[in-house]
Short mmCIF file of C-alpha atoms and ligand atoms in Angstrom, two decimals:
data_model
loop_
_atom_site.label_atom_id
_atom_site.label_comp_id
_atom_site.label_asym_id
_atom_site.label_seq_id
_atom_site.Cartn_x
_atom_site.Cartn_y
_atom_site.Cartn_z
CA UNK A 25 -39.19 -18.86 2.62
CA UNK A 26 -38.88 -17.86 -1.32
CA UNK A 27 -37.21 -20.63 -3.44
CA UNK A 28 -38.29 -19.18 -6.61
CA UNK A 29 -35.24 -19.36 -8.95
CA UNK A 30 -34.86 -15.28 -8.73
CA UNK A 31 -33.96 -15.63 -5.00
CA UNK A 32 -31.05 -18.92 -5.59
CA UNK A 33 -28.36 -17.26 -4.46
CA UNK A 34 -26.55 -13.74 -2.88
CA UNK A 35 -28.47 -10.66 -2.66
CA UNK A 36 -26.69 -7.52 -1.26
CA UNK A 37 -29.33 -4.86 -0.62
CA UNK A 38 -28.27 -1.20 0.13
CA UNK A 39 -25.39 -2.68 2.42
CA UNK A 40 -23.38 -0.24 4.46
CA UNK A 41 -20.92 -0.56 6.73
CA UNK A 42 -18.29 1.78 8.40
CA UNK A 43 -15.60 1.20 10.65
CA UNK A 44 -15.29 4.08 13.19
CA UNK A 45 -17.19 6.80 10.78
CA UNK A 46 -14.90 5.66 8.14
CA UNK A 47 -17.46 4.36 5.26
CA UNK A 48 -16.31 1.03 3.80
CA UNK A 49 -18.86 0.09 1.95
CA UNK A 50 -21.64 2.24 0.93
CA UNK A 51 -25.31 1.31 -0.92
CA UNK A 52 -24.13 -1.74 -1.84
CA UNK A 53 -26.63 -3.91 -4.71
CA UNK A 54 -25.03 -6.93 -5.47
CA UNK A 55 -27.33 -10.34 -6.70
CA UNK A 56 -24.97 -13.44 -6.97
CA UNK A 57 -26.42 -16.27 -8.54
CA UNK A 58 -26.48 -19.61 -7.19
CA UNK A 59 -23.60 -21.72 -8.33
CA UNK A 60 -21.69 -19.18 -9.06
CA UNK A 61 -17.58 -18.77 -8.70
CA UNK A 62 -17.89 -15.87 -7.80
CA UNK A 63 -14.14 -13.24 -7.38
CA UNK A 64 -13.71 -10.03 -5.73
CA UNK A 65 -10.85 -7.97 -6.76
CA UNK A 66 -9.45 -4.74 -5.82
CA UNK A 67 -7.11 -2.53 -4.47
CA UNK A 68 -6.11 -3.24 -0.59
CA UNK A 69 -8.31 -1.67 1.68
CA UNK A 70 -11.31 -1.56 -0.60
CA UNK A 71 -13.31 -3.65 1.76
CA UNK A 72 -12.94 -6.85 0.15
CA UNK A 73 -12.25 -8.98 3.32
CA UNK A 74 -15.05 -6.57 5.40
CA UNK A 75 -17.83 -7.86 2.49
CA UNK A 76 -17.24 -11.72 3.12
CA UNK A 77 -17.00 -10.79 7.05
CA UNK A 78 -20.61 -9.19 6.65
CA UNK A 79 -22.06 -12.05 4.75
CA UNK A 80 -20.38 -14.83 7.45
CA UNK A 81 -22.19 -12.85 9.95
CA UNK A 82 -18.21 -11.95 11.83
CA UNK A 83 -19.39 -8.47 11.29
CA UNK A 84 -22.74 -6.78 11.45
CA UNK A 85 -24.24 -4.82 9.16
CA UNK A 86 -24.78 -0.56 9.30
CA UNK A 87 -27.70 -0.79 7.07
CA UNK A 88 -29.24 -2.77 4.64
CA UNK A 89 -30.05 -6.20 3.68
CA UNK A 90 -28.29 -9.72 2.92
CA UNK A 91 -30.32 -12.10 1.77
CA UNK A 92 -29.00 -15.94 0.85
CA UNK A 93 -31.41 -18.02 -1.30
CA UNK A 94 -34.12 -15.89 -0.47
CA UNK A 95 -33.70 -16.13 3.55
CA UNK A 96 -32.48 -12.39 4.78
CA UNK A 97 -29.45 -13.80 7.10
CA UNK A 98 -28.15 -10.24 8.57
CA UNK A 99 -29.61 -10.22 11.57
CA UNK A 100 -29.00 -13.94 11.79
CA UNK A 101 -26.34 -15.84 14.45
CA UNK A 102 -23.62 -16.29 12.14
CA UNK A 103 -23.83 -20.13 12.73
CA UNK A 104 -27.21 -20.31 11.08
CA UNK A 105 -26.49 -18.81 7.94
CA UNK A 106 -25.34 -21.69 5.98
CA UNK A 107 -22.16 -20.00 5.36
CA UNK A 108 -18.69 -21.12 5.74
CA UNK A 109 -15.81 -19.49 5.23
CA UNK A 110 -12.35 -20.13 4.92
CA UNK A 111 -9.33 -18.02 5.98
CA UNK A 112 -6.19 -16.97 4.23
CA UNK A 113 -4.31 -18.01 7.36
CA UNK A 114 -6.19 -21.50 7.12
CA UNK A 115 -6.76 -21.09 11.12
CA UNK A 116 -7.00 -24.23 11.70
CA UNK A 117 -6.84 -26.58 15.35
CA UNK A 118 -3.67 -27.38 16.09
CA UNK A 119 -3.92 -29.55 19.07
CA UNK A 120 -7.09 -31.64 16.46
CA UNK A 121 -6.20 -34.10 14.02
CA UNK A 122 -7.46 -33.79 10.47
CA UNK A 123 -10.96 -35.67 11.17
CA UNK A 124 -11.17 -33.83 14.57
CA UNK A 125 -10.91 -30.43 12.74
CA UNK A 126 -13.38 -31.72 9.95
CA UNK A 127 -15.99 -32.87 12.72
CA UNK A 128 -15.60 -29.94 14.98
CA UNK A 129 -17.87 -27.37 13.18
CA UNK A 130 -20.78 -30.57 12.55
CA UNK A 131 -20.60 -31.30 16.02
CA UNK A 132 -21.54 -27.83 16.79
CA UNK A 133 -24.29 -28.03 14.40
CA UNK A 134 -25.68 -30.66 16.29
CA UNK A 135 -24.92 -33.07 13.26
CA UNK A 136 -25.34 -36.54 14.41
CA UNK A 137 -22.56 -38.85 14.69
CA UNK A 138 -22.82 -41.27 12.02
CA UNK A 139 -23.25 -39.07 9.54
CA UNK A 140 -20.39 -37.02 10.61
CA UNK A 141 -18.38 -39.85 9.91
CA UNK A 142 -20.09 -40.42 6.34
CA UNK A 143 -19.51 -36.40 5.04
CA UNK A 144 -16.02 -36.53 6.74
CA UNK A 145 -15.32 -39.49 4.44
CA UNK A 146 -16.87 -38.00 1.55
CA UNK A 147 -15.59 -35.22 1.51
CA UNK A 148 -12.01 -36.89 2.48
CA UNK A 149 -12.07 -38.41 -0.37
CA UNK A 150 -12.81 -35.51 -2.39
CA UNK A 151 -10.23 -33.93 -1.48
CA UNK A 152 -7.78 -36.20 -1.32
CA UNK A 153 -6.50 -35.70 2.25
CA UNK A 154 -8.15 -39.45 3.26
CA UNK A 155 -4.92 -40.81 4.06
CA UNK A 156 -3.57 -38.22 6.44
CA UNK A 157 -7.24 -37.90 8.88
CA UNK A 158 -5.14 -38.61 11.72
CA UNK A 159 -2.50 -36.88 11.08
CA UNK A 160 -2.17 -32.87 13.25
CA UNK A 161 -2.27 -29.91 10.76
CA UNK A 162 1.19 -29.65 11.82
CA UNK A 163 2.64 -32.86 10.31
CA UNK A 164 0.95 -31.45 6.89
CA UNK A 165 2.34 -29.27 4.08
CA UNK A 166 0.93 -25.78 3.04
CA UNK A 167 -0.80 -27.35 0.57
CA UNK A 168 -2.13 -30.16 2.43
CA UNK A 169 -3.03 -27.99 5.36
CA UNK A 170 -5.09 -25.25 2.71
CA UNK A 171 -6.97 -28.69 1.45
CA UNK A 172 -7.89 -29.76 4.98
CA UNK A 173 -9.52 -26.05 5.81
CA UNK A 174 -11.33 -26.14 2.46
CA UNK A 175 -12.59 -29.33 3.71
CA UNK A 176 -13.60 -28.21 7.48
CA UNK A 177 -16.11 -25.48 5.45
CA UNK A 178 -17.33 -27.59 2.47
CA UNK A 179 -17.78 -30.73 4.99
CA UNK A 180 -20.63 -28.54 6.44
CA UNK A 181 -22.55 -28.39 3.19
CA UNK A 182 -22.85 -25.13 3.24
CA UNK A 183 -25.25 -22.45 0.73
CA UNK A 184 -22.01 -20.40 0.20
CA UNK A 185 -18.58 -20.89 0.86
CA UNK A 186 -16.99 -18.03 1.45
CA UNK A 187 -12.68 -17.43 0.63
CA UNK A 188 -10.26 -14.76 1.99
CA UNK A 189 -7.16 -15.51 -0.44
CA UNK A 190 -7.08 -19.24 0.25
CA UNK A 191 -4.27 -19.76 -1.93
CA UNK A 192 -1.95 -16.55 -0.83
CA UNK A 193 0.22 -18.41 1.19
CA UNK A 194 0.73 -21.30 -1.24
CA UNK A 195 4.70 -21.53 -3.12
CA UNK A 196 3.43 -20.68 -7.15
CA UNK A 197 3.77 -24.33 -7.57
CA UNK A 198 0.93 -25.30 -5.41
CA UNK A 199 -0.55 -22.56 -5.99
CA UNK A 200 -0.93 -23.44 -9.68
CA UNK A 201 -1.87 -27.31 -8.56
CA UNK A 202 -4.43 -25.93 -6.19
CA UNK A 203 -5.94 -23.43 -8.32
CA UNK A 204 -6.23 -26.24 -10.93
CA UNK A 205 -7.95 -28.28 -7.89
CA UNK A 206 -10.69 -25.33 -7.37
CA UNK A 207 -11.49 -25.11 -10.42
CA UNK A 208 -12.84 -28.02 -10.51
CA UNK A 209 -14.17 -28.27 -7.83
CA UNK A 210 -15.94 -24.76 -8.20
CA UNK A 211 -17.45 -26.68 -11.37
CA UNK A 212 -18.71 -29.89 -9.24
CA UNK A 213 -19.78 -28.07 -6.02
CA UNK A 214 -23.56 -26.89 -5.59
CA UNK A 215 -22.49 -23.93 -3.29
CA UNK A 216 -22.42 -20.76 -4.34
CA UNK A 217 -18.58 -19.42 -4.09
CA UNK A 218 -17.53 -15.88 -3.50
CA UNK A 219 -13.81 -15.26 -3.71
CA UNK A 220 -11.08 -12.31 -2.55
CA UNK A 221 -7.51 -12.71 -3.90
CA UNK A 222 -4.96 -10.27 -5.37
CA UNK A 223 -4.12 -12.74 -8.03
CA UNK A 224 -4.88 -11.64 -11.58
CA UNK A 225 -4.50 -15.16 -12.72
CA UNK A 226 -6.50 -16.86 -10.39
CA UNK A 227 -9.52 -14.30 -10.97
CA UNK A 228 -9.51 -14.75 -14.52
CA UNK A 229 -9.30 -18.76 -15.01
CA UNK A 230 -11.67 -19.34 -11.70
CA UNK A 231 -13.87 -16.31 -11.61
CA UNK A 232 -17.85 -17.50 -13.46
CA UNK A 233 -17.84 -13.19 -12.67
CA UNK A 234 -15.76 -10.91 -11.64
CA UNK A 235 -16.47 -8.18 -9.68
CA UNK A 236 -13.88 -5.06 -9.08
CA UNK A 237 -14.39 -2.70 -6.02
CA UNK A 238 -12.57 0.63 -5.13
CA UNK A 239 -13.36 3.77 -3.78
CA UNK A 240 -16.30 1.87 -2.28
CA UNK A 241 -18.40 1.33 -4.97
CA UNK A 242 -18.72 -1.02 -7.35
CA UNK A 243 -16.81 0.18 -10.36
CA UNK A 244 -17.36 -3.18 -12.57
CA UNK A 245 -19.20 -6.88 -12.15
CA UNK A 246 -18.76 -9.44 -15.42
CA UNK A 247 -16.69 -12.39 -17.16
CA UNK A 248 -13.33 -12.14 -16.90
CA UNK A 249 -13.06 -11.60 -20.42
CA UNK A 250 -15.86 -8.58 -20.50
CA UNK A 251 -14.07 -7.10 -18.17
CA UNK A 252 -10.71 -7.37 -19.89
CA UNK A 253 -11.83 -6.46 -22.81
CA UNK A 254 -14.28 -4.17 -22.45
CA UNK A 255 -13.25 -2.67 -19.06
CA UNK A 256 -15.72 -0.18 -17.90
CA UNK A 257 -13.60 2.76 -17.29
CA UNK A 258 -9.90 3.32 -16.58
CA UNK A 259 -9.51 2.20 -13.23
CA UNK A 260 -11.08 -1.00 -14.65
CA UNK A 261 -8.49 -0.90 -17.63
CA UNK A 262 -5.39 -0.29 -15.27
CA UNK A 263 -6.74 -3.12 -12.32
CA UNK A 264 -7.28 -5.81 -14.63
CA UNK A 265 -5.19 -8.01 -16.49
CA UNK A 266 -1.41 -9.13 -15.87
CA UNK A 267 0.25 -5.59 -16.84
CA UNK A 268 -2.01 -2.65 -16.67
CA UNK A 269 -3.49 -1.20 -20.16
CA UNK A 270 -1.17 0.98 -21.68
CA UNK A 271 -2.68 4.70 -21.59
CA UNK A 272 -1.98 7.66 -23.48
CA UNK A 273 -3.00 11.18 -23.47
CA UNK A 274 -4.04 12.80 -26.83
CA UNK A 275 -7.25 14.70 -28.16
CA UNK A 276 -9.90 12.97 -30.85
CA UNK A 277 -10.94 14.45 -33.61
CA UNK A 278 -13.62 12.99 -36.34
CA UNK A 279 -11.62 11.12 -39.09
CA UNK A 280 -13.29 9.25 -42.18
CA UNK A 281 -16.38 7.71 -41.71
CA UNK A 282 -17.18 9.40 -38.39
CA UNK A 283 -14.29 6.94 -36.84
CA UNK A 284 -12.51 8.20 -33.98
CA UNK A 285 -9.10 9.75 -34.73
CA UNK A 286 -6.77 9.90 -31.44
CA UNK A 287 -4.19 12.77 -32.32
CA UNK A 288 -0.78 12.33 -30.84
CA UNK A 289 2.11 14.82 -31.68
CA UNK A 290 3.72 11.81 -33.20
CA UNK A 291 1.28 11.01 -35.48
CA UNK A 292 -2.62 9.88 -35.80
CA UNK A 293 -4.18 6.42 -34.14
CA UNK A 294 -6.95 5.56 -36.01
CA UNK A 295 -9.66 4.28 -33.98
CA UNK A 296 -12.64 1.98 -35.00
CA UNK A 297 -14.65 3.94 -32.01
CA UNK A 298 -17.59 6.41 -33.88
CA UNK A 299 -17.22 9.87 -32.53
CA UNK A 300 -21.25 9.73 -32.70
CA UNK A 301 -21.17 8.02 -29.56
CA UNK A 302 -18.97 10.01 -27.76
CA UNK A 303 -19.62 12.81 -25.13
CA UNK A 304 -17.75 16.51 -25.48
CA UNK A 305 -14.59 15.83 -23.26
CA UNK A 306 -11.40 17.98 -23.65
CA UNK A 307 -9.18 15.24 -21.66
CA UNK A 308 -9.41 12.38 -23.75
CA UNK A 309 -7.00 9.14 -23.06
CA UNK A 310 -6.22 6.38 -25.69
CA UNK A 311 -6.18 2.63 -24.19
CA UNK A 312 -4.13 -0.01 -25.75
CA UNK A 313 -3.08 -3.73 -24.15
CA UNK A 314 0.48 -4.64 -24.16
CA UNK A 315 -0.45 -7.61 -26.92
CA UNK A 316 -1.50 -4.67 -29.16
CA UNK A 317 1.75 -2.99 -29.13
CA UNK A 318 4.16 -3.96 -31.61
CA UNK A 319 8.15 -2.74 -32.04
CA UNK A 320 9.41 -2.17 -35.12
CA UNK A 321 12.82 -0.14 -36.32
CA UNK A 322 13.35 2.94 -35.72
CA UNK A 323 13.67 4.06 -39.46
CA UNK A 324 9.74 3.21 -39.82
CA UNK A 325 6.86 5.24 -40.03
CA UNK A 326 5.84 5.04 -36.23
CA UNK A 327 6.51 6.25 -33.39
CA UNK A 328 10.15 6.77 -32.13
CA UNK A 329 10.75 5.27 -28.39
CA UNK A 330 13.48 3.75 -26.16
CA UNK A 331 13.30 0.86 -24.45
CA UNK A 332 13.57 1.31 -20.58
CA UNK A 333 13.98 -2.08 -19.43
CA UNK A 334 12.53 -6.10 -20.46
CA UNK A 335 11.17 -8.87 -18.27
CA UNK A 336 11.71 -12.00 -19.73
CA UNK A 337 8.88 -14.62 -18.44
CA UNK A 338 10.16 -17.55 -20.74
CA UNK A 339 7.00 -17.89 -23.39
CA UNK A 340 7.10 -14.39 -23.18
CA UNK A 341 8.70 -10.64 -22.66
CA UNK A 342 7.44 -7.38 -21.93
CA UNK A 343 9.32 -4.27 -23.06
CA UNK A 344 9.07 -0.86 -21.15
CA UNK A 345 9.23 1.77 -23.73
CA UNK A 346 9.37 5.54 -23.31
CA UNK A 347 8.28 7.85 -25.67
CA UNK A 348 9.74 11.25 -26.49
CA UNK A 349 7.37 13.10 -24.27
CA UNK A 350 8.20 10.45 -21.40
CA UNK A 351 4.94 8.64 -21.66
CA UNK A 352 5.66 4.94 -21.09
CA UNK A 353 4.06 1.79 -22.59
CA UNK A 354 4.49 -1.71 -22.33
CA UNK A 355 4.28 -4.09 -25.73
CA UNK A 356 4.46 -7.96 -25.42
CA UNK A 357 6.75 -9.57 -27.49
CA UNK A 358 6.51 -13.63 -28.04
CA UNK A 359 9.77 -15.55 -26.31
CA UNK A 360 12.62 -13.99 -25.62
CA UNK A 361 12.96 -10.69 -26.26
CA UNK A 362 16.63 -9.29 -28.00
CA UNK A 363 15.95 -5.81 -26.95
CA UNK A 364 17.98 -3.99 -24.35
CA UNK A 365 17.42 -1.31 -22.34
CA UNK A 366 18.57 1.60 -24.15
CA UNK A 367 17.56 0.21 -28.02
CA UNK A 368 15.98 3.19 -30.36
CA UNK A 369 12.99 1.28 -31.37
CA UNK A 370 9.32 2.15 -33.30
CA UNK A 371 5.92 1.41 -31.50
CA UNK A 372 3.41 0.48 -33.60
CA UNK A 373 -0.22 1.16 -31.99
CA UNK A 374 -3.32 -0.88 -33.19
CA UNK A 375 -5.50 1.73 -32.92
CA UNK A 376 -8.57 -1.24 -34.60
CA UNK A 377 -8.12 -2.64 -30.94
CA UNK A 378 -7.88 1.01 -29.33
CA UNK A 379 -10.10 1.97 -25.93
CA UNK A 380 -11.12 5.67 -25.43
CA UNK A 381 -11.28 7.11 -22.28
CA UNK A 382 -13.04 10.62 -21.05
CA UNK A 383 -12.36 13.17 -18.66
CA UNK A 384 -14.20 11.17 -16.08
CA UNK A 385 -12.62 7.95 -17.10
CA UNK A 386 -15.64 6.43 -18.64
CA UNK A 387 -14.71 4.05 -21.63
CA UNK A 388 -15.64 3.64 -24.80
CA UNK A 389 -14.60 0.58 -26.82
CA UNK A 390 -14.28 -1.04 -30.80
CA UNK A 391 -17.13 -3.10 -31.40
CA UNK A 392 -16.50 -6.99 -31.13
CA UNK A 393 -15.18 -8.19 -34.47
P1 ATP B 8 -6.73 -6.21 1.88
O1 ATP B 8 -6.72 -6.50 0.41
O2 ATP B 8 -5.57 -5.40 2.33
O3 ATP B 8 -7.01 -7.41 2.73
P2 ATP B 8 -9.54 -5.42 1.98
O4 ATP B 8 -10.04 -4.88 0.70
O5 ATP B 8 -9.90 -6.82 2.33
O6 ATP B 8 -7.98 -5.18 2.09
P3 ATP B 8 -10.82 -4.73 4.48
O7 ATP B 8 -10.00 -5.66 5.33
O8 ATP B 8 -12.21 -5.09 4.21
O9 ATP B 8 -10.07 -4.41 3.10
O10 ATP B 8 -10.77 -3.30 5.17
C1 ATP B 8 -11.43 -2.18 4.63
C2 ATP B 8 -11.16 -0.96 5.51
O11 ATP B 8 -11.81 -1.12 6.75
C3 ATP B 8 -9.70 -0.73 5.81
O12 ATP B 8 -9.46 0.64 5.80
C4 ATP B 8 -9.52 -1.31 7.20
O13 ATP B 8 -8.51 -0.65 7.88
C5 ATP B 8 -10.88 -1.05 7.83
N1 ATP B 8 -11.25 -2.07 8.79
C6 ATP B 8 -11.48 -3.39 8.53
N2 ATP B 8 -11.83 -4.04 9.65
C7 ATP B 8 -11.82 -3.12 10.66
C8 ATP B 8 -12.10 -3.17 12.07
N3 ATP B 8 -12.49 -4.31 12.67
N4 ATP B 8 -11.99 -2.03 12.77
C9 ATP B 8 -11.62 -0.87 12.18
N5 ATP B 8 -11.36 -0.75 10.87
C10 ATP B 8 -11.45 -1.86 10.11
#
């Protein structure tokens, strides 16, 4: 076996796998690093839940390789892998008290007795479910009941633990204690994690990487912040972050300083982006985040636009404007926002923190500051 550093960790090599001659996922390359939290986003049907399924060994490979700290596991019983997983749905055993469900899996793994005890202790205690090992999962709240099946997989000690949106079927208040719990956790454990969820906010303050699948390829791995701020291309842009980037269509022309100009039939968004780097494209798109947005009154300078509608979330609102040409955009305002659906407003674009886009959707981006 190699245990050099390079092979710590998740290696997808030129995975496939299809599901009645329907390609799911196709020349997949994909190194996760050991330790790392690592989250899986994208759209449903992507092939999210069908990757982790592959690397628990539920599902077999078409082609390729998986190899986990330098072992190829593929063609591996999924019971030897050193993989645990745990299930959206929790799935755990019913008619098994807490302990009983912890042991189960060790005692398959021929684990020997006393030290069954010791881990289920351990790891009891580190999850703070110690008090209720005797209880059925059915005497246990959501919350409770999502701790115990995080502690059936990490009681095992396993390389990688593996989640399907552990915390989907949490209320948001759990859900925001529990996240809390994983993070740290994520921090303390040794295992490498690899994560699917829908939630934008549980990607972002868990995730060490992102990575964001759809149309089955890889269309982005990095931070969450690379990948909100410098989103690879527009499906990136739209997929990431709590409201999609706002996107309009314009052309660019070169304005002072080779700087990008994005002409709108409003008026001009000047762009930090040199037109030097940027391809011939007659379809070019302007990106711009909500936060970057600002209303002002109509009687200014910028652009005239009605507001559609507001969502108030308390620290903060977003307004749904629509321009004259129908495009709509979304700016954040801070608390509560006065404006009403209806309001003649001005949008003020920050064109300094303005994205480009191509025909093909390939992004360009201001430099850092
Ligand atoms: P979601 O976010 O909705 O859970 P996902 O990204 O996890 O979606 P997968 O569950 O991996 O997506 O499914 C990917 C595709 O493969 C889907 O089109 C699904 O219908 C198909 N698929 C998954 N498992 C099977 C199976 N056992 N047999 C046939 N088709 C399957």
């Amino acid at each position: 076996m190699d245990n050099s550093p390079e092979n710590q960790g998740l290696e997808f090599r030129a995975v496939a796998k299809a599901f009645d001659g329907n390609r799911v996922l196709d020349n997949l390359n994909l190194t996760i690093g050991k330790g790392e939290f690592f989250v899986i986003l994208g759209p449903s049907g992507c092939g999210k839940t069908t990757l982790l399924r592959l690397i628990a060994g539920l599902e077999a490979v078409d082609g390729g390789e998986i190899f986990l700290n330098g072992r190829p596991i593929h063609a591996m019983e999924a019971g030897d892998r050193g993989v645990a997983m745990v299930f959206q749905d929790y799935a755990l055993y019913p008619h098994m008290t807490v302990a009983e469900n912890l042991a189960f899996g060790l005692r398959n793994m021929g684990v020997p007795p006393v030290e069954i005890a010791v881990r289920i202790q351990e790891t009891a205690r580190s999850l703070a479910i110690d008090s209720f090992l005797d209880k059925k999962p059915g005497k246990l709240s959501g919350g409770q009941q999502q701790r115990v099946a995080l502690g059936r997989a990490l009681v095992k000690k396993p390389d990688i633990l593996l989640m399907d949106e552990p915390l989907s079927s949490l209320d948001p208040a759990l859900r925001l204690k529990t996240r809390r719990e994983l993070a740290t956790l994520g921090r303390s454990l040794l295992a490498t994690v690899v994560m699917v969820t829908h939630d934008q906010v549980e990607a972002m303050t868990l995730a060490s990487r992102i990575m964001v699948m759809h149309d089955h390829r890889i269309q982005q791995i990095g931070t969450p912040l690379e990948l909100f701020s410098r989103p690879a291309n527009l499906f990136v842009a739209q997929f990431v972050g709590a409201t999609p980037m706002n996107v309009l269509m314009g052309d660019v022309v070169a304005g002072e300083g080779g700087r990008a100009i994005f002409r709108l039939p409003e008026g001009d968004i000047h762009t930090v982006i040199r037109t030097d780097t940027l391809p011939q494209s007659t379809d070019w798109r302007l990106g711009l985040r909500a936060e970057h947005v600002e209303l002002t009154t109509p009687k200014t300078p910028h652009i005239p636009a009605t507001v559609d509608f507001v969502e108030r979330l308390g620290e903060q609102s977003w307004v749904h404007v629509r321009l004259a040409d129908g495009s709509e955009l979304v700016a954040t305002e801070a608390g509560v926002s006065l404006h009403q659906p209806g309001d003649r407003v001005g949008v003020k674009l920050d064109g300094g923190r303005a994205h480009l886009f191509d025909a093909d959707g390939r992004a360009w981006h201001p430099e850092p500051a």
